[in-house]
mmCIF file of C-alpha atoms in Angstrom:
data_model
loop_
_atom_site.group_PDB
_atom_site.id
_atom_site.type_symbol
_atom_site.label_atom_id
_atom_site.label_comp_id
_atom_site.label_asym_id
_atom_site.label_seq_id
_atom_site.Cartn_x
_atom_site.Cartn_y
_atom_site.Cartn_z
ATOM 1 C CA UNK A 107 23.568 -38.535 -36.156
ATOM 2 C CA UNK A 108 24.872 -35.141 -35.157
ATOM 3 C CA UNK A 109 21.174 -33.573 -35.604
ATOM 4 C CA UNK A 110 20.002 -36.094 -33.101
ATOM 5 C CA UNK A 111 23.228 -34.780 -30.683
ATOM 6 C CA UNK A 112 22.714 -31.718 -30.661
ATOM 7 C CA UNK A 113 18.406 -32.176 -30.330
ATOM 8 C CA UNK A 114 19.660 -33.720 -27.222
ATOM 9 C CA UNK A 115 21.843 -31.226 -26.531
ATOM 10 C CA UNK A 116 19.545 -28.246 -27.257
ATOM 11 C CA UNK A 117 16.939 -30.182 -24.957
ATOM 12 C CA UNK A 118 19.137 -31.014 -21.388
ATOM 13 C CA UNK A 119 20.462 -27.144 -21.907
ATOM 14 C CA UNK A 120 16.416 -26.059 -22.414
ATOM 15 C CA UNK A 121 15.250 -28.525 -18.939
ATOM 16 C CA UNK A 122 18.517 -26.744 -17.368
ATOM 17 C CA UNK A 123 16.921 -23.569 -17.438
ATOM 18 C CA UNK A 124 13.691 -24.513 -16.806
ATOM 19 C CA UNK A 125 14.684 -26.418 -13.524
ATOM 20 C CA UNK A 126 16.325 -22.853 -12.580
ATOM 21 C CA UNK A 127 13.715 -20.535 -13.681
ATOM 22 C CA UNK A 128 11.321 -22.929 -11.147
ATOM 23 C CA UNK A 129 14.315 -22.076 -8.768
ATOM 24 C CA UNK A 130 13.785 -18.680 -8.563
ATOM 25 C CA UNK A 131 9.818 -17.770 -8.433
ATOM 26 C CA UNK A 132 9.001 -16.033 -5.288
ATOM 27 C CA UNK A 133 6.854 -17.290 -2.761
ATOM 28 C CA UNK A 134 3.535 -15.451 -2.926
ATOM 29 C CA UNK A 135 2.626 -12.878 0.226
ATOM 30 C CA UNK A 136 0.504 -13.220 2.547
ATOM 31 C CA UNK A 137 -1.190 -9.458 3.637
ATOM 32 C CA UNK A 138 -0.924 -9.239 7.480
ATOM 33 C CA UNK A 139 -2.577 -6.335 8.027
ATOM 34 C CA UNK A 140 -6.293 -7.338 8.515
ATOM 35 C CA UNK A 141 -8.619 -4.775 7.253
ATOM 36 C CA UNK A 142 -11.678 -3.670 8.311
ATOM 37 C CA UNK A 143 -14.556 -5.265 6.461
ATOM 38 C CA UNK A 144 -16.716 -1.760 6.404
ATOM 39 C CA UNK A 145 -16.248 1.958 7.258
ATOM 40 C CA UNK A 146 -18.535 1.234 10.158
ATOM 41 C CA UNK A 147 -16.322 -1.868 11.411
ATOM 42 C CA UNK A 148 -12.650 0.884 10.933
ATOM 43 C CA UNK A 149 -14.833 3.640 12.628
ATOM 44 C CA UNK A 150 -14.973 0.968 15.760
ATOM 45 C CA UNK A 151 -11.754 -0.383 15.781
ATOM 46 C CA UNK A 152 -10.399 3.344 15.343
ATOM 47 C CA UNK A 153 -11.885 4.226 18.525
ATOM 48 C CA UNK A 154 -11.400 0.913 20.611
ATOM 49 C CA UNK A 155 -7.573 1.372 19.902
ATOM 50 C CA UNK A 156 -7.369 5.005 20.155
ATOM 51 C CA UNK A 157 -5.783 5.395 16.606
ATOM 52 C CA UNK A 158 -6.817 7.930 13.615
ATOM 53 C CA UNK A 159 -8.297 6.931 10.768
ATOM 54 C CA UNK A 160 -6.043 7.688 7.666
ATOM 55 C CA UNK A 161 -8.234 8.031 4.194
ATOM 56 C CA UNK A 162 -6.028 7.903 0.952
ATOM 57 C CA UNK A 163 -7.467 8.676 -2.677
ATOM 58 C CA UNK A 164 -5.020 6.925 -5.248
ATOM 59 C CA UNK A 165 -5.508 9.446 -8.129
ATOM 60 C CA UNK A 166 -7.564 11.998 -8.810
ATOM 61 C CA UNK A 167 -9.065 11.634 -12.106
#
């Protein structure tokens, strides 16, 4: 009898936590930047809107 209680027990406190963990995911981002499907295509819209073109390396290995 009290192995069945607290099986019961163990289980509302383990559906508790699982109904807050759901809770708390975070919404998945959008980008909203729209980037440029080629160089050629940045070159273009670099010079239609009168803006540089900024070229970052992440690492140099």
């Amino acid at each position: 009898m009290k192995t069945s209680f607290y099986c019961t027990l163990l289980l509302a406190a383990l559906m508790t936590l699982q109904g807050a963990a759901q809770a708390q995911k975070k919404p998945k981002i959008k980008p909203t930047v729209p980037f440029a499907k080629s160089w050629d295509a940045a070159v273009e819209e670099a010079k239609l809107l009168n803006v540089p073109l900024v070229v970052h390396n992440h690492g140099f290995y």
